PDB file of N, CA, C and O in Angstrom:
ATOM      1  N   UNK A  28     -41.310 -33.284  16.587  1.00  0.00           N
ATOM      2  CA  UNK A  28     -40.019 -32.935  17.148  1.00  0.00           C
ATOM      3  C   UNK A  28     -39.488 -31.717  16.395  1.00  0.00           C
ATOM      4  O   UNK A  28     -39.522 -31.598  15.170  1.00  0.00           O
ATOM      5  N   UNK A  29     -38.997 -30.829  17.253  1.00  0.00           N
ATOM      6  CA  UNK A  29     -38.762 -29.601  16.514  1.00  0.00           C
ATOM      7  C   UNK A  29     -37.461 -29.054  16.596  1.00  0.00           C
ATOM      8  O   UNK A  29     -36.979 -28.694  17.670  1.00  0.00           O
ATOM      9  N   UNK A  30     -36.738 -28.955  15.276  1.00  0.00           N
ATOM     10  CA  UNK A  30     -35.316 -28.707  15.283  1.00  0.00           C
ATOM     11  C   UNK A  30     -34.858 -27.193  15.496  1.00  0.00           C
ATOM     12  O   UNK A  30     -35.311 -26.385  14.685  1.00  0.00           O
ATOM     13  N   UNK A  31     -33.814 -26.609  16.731  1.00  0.00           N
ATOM     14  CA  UNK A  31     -33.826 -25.421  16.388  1.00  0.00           C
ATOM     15  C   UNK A  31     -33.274 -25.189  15.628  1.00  0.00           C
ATOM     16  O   UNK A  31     -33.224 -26.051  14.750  1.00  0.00           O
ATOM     17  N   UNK A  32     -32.458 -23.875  15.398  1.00  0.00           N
ATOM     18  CA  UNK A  32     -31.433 -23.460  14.233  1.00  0.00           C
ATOM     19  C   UNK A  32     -29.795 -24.043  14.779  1.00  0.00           C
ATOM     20  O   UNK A  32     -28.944 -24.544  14.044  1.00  0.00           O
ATOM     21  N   UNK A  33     -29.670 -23.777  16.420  1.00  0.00           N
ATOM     22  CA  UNK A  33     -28.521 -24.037  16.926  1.00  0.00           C
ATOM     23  C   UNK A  33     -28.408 -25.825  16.684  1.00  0.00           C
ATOM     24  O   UNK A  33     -27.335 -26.414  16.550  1.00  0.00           O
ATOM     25  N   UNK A  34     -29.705 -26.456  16.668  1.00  0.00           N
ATOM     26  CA  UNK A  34     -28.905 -28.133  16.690  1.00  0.00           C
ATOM     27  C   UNK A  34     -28.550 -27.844  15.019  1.00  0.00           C
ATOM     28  O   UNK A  34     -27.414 -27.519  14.676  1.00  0.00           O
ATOM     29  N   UNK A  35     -29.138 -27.930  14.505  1.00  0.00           N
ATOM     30  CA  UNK A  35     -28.864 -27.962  12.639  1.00  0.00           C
ATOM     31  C   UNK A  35     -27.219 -27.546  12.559  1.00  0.00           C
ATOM     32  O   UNK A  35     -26.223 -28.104  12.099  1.00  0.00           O
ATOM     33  N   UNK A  36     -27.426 -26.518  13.118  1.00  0.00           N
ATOM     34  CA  UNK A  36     -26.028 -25.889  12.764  1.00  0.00           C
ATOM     35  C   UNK A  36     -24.534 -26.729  13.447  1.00  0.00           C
ATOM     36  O   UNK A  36     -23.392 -26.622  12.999  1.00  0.00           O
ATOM     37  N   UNK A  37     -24.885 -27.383  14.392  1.00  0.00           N
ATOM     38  CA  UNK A  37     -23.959 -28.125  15.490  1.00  0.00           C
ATOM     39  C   UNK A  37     -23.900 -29.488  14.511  1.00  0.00           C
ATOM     40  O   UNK A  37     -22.835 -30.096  14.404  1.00  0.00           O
ATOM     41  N   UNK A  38     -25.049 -29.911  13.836  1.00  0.00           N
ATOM     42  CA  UNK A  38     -24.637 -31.210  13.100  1.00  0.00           C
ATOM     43  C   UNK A  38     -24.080 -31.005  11.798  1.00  0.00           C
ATOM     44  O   UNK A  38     -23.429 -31.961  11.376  1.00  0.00           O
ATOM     45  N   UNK A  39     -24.162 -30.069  11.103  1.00  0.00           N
ATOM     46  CA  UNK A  39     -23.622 -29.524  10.209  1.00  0.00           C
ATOM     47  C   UNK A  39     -21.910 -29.598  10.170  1.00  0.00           C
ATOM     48  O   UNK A  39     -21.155 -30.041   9.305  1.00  0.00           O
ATOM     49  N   UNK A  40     -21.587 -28.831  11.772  1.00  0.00           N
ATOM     50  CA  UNK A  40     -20.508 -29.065  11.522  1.00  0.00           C
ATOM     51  C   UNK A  40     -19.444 -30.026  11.706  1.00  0.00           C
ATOM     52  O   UNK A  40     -18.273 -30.209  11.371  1.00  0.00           O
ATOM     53  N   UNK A  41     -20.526 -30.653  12.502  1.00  0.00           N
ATOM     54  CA  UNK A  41     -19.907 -32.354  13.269  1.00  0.00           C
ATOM     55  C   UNK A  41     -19.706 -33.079  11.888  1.00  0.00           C
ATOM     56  O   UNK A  41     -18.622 -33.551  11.545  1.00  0.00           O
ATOM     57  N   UNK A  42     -20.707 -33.118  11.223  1.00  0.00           N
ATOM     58  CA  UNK A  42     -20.737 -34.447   9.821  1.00  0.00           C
ATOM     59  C   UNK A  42     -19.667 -33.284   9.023  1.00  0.00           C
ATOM     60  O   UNK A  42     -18.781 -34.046   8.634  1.00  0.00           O
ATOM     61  N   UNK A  43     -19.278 -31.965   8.593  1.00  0.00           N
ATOM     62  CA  UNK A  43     -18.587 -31.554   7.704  1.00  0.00           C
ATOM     63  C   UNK A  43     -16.889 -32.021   8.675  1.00  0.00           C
ATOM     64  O   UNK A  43     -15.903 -32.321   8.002  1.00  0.00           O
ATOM     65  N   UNK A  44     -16.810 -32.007  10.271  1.00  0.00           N
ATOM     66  CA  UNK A  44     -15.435 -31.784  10.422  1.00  0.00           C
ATOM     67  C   UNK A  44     -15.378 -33.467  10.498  1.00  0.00           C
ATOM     68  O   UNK A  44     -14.161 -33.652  10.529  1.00  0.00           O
ATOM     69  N   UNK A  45     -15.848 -34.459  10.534  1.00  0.00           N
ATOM     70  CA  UNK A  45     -16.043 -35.599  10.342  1.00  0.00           C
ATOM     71  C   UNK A  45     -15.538 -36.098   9.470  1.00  0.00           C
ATOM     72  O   UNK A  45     -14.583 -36.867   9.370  1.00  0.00           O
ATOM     73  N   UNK A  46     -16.378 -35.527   8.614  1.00  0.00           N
ATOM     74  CA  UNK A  46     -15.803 -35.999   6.417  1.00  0.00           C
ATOM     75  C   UNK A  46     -14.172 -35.406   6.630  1.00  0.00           C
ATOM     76  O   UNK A  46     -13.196 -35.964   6.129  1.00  0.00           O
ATOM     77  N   UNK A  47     -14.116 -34.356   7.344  1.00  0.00           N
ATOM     78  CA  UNK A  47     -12.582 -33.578   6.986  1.00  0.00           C
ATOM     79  C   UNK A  47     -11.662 -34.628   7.515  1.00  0.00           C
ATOM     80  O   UNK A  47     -10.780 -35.058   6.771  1.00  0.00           O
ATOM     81  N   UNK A  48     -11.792 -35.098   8.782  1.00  0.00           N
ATOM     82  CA  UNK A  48     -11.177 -35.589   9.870  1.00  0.00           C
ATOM     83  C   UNK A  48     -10.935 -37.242   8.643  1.00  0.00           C
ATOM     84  O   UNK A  48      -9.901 -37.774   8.238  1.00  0.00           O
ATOM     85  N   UNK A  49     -11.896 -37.466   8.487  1.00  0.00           N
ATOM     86  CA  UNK A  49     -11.767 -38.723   7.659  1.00  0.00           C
ATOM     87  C   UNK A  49     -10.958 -38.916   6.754  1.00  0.00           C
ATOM     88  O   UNK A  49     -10.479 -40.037   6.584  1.00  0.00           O
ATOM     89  N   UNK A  50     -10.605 -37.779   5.912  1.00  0.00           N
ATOM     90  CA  UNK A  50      -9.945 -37.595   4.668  1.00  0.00           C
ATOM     91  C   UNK A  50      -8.518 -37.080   4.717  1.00  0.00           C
ATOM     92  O   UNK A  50      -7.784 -36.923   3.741  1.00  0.00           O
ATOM     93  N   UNK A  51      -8.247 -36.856   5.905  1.00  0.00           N
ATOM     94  CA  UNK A  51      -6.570 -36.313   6.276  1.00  0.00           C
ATOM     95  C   UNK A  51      -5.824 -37.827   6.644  1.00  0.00           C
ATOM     96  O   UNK A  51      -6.168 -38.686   7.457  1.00  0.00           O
ATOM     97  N   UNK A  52      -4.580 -37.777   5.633  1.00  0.00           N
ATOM     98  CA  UNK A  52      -3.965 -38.869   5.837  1.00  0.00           C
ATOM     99  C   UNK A  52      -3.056 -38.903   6.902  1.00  0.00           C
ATOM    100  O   UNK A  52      -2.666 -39.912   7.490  1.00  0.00           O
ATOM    101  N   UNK A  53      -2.675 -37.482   7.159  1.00  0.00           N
ATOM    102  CA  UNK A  53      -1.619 -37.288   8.552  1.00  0.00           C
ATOM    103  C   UNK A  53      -2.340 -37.070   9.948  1.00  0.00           C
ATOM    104  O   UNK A  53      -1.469 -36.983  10.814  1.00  0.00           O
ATOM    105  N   UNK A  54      -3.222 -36.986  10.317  1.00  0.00           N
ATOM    106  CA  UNK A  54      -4.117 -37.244  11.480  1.00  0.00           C
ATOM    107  C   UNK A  54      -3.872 -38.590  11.810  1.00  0.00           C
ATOM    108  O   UNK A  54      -4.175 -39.534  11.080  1.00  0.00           O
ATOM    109  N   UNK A  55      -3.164 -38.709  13.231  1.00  0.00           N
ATOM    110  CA  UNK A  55      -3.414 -40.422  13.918  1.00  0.00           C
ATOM    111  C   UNK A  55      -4.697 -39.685  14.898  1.00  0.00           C
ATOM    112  O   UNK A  55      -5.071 -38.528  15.089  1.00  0.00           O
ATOM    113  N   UNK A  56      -5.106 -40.997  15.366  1.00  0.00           N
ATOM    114  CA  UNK A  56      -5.873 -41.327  16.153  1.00  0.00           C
ATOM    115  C   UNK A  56      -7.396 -40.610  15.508  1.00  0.00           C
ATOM    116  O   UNK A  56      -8.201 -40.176  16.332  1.00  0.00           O
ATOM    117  N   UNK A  57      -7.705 -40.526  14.072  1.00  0.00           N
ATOM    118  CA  UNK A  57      -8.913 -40.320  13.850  1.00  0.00           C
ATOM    119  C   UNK A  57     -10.222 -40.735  14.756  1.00  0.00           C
ATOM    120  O   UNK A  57     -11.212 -40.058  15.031  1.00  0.00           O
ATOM    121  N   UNK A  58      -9.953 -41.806  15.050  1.00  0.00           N
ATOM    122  CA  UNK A  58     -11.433 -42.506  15.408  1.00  0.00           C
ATOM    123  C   UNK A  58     -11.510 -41.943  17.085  1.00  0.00           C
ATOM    124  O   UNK A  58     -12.516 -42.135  17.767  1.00  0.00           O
ATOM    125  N   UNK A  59     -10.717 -41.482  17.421  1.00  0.00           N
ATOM    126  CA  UNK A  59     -10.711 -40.304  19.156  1.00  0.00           C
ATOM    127  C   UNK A  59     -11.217 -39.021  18.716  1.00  0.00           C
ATOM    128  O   UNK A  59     -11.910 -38.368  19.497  1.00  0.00           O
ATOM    129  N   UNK A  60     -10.893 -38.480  17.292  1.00  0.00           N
ATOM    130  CA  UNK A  60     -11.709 -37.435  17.309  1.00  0.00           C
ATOM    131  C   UNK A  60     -12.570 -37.188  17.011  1.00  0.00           C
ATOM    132  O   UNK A  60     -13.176 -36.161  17.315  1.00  0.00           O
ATOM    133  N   UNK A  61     -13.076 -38.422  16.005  1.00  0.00           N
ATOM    134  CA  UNK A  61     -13.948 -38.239  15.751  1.00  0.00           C
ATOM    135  C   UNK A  61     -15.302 -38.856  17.140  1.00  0.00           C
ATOM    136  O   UNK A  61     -16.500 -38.583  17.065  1.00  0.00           O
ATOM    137  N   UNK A  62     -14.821 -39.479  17.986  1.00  0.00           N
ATOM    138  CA  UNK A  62     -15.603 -39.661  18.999  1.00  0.00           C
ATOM    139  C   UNK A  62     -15.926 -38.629  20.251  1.00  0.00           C
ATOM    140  O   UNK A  62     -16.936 -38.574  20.954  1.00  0.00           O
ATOM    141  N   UNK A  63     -14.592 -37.744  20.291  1.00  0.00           N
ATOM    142  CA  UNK A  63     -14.850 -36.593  21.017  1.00  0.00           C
ATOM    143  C   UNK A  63     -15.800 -35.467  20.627  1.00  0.00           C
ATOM    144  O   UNK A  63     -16.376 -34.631  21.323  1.00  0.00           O
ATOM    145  N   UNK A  64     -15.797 -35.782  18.742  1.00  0.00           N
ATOM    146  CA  UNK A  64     -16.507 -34.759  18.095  1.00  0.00           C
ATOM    147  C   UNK A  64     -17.904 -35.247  18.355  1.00  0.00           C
ATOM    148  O   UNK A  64     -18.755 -34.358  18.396  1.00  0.00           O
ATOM    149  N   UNK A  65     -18.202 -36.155  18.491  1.00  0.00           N
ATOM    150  CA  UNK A  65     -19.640 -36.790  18.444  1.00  0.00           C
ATOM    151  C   UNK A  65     -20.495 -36.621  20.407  1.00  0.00           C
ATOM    152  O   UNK A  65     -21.628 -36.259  20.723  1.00  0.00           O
ATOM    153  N   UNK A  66     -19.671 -36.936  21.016  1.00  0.00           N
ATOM    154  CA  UNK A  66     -20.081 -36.336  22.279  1.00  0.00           C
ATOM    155  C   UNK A  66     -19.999 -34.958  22.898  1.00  0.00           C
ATOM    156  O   UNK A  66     -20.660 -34.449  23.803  1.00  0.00           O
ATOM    157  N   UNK A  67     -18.992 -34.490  22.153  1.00  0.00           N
ATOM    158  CA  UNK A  67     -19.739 -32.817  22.355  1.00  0.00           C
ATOM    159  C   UNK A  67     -20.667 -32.300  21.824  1.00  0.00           C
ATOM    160  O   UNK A  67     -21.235 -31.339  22.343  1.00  0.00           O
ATOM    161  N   UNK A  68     -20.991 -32.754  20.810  1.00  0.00           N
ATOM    162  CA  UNK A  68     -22.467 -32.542  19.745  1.00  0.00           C
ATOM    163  C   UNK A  68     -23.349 -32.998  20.296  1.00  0.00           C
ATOM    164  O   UNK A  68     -24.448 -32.516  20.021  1.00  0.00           O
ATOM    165  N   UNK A  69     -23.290 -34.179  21.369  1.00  0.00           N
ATOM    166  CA  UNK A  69     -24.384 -34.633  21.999  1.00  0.00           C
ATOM    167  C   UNK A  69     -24.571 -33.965  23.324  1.00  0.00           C
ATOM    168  O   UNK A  69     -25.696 -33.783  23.790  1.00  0.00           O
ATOM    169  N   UNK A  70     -23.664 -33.662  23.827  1.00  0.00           N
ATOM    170  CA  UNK A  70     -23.735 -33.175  25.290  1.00  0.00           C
ATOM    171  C   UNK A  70     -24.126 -31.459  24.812  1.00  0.00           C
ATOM    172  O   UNK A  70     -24.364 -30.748  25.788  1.00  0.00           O
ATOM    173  N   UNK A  71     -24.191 -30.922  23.765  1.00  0.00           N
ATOM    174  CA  UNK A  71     -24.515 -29.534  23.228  1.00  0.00           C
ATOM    175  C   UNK A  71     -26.165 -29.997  23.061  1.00  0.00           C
ATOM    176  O   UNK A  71     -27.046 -29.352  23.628  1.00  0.00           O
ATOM    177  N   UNK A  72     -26.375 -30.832  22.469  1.00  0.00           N
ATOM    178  CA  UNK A  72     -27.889 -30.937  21.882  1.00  0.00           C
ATOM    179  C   UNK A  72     -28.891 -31.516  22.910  1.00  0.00           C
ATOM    180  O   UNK A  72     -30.116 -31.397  22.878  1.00  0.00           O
ATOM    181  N   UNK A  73     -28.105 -32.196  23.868  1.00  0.00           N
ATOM    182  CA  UNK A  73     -29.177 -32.925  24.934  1.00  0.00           C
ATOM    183  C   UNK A  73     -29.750 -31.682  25.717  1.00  0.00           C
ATOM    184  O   UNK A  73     -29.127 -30.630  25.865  1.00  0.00           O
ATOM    185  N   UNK A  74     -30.793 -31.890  26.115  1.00  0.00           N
ATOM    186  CA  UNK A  74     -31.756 -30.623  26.779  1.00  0.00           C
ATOM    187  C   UNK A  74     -30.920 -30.991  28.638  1.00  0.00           C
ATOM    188  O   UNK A  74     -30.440 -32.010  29.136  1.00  0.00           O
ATOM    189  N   UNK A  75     -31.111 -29.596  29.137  1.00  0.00           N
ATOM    190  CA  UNK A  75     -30.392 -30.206  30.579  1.00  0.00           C
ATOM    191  C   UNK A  75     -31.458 -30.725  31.315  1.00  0.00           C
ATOM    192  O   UNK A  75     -31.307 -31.181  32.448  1.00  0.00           O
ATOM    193  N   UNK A  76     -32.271 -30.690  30.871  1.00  0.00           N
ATOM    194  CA  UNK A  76     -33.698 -31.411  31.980  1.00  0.00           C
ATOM    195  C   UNK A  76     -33.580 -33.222  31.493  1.00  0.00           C
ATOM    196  O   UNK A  76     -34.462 -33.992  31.872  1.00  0.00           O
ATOM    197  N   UNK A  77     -32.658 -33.613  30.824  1.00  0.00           N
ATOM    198  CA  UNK A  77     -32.105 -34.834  30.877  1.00  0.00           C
ATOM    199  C   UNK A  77     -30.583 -35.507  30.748  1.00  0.00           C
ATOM    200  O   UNK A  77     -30.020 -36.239  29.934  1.00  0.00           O
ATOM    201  N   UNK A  78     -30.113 -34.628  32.430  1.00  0.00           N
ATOM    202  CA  UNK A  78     -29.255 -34.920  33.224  1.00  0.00           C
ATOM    203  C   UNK A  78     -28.556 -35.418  33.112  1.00  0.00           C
ATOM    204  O   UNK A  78     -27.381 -35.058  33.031  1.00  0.00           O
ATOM    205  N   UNK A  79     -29.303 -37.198  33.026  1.00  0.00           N
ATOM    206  CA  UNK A  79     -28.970 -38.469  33.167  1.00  0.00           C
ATOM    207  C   UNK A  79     -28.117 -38.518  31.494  1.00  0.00           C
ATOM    208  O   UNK A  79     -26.896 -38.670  31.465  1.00  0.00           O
ATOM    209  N   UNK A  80     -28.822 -38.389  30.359  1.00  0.00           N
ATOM    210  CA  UNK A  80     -28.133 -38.313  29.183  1.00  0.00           C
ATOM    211  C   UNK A  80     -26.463 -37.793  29.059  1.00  0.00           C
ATOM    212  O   UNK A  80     -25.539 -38.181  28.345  1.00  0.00           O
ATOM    213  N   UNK A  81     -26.555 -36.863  29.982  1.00  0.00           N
ATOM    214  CA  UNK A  81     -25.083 -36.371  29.571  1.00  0.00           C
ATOM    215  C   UNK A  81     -24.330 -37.226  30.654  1.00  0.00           C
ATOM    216  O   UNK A  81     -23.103 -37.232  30.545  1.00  0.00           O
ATOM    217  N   UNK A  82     -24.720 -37.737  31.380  1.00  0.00           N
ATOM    218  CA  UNK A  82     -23.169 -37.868  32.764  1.00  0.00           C
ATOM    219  C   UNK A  82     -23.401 -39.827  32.041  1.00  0.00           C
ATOM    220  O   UNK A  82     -22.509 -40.634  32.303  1.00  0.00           O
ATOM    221  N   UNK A  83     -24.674 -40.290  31.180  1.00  0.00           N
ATOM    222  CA  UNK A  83     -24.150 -41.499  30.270  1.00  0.00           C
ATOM    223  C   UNK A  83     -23.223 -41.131  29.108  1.00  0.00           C
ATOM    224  O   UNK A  83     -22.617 -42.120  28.693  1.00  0.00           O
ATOM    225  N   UNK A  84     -22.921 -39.926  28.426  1.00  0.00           N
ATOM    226  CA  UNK A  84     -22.107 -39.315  27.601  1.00  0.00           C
ATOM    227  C   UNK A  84     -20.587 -39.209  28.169  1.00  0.00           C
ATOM    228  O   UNK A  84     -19.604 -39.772  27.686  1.00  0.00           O
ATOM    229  N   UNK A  85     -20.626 -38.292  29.392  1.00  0.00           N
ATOM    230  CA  UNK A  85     -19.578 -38.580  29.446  1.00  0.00           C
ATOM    231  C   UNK A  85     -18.617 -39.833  30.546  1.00  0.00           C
ATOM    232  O   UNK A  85     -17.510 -39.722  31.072  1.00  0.00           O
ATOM    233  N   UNK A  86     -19.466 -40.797  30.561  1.00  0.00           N
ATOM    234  CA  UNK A  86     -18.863 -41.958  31.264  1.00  0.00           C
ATOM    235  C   UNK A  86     -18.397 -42.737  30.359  1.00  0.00           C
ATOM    236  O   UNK A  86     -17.381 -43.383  30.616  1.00  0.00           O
ATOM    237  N   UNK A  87     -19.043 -42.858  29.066  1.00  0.00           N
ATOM    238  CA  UNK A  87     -19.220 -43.552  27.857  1.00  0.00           C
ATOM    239  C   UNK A  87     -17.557 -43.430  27.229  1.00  0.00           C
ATOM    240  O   UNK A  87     -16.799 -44.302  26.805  1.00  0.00           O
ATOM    241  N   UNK A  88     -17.414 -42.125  27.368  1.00  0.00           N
ATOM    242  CA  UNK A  88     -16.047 -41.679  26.953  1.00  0.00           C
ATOM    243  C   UNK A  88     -15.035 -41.296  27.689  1.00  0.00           C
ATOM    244  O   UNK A  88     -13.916 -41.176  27.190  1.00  0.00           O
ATOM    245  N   UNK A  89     -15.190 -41.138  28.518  1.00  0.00           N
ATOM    246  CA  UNK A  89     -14.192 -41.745  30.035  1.00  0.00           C
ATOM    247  C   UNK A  89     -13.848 -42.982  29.797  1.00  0.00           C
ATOM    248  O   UNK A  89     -12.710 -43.370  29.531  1.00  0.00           O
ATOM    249  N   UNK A  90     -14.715 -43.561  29.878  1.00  0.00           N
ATOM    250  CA  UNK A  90     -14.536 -45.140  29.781  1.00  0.00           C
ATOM    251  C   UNK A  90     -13.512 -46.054  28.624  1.00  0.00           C
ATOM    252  O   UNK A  90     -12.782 -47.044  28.654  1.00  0.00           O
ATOM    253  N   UNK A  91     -13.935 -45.129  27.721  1.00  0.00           N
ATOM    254  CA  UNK A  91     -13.504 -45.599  26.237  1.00  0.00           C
ATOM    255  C   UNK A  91     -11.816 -44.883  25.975  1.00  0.00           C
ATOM    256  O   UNK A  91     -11.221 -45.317  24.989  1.00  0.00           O
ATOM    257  N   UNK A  92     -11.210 -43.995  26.704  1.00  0.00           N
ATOM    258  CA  UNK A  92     -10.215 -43.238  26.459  1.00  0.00           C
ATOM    259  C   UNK A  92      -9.738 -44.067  27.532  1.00  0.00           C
ATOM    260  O   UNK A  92      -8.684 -44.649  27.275  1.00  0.00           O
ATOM    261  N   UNK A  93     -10.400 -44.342  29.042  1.00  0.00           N
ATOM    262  CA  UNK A  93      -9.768 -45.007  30.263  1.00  0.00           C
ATOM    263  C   UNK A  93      -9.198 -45.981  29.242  1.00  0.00           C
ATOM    264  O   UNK A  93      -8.174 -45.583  28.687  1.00  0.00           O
ATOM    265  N   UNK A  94      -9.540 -46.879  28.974  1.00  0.00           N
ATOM    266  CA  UNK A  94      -9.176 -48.458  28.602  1.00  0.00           C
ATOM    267  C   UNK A  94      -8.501 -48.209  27.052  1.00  0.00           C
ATOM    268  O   UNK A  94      -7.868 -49.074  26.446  1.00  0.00           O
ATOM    269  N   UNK A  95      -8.757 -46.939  26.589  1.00  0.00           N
ATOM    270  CA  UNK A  95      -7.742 -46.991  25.456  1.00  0.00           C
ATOM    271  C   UNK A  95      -6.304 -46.827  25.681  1.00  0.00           C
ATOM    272  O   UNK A  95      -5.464 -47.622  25.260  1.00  0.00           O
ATOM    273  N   UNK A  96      -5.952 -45.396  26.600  1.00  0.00           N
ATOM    274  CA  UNK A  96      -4.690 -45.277  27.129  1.00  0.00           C
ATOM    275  C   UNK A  96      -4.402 -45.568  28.207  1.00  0.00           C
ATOM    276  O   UNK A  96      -3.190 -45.432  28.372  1.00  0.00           O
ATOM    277  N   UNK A  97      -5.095 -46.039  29.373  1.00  0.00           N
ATOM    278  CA  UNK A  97      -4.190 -46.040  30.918  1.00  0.00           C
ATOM    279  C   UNK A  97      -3.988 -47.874  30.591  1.00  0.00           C
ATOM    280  O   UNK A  97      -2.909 -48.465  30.638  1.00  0.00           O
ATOM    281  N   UNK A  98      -5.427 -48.543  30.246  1.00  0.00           N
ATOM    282  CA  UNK A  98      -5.546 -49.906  30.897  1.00  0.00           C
ATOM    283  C   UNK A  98      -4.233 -50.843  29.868  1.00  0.00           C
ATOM    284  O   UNK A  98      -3.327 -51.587  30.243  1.00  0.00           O
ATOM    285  N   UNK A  99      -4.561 -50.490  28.776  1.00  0.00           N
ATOM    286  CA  UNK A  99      -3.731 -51.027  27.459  1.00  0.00           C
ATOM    287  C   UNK A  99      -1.989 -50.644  27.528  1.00  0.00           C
ATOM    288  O   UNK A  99      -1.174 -51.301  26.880  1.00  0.00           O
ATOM    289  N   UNK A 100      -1.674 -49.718  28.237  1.00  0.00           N
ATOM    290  CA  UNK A 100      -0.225 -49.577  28.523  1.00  0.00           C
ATOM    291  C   UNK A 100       0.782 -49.795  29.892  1.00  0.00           C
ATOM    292  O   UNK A 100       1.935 -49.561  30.254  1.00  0.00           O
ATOM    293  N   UNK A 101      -0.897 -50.613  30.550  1.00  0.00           N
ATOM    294  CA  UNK A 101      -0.282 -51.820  32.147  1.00  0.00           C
ATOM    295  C   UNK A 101       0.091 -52.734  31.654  1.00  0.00           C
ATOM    296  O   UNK A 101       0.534 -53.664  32.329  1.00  0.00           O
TER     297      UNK A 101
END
């Protein structure tokens, strides 16, 4: 499996804004950004000849924001 320079560099900054995101005491809702941060890193790194990977990416988090803010404040 062969890493280019662009994924290295995309996880680099996911795990550095991650650690950042982690360590700020005035940030609410850490764990949204850090999940938004993690599916754009994935939907950047997935090859488009597997389609199917990204539209499970972003249902995954549709899903997870649906039922965080619309379903939880019926």
């Amino acid at each position: 499996m062969e890493v280019s320079i662009f994924s290295l560099f995309v996880i680099i900054i996911v795990v550095f804004l991650i650690a950042f995101i982690s360590k700020q005491k005035k940030i609410p809702n850490k764990i949204d950004m850090v999940i938004l941060l993690i599916a754009g890193a994935g939907i950047l790194l997935v090859s488009q000849d597997y389609y199917y990977l990204l539209i499970i990416i972003w249902i995954a988090v549709f899903i997870y924001f649906a039922i965080k803010y619309f379903i939880k404040k019926q």
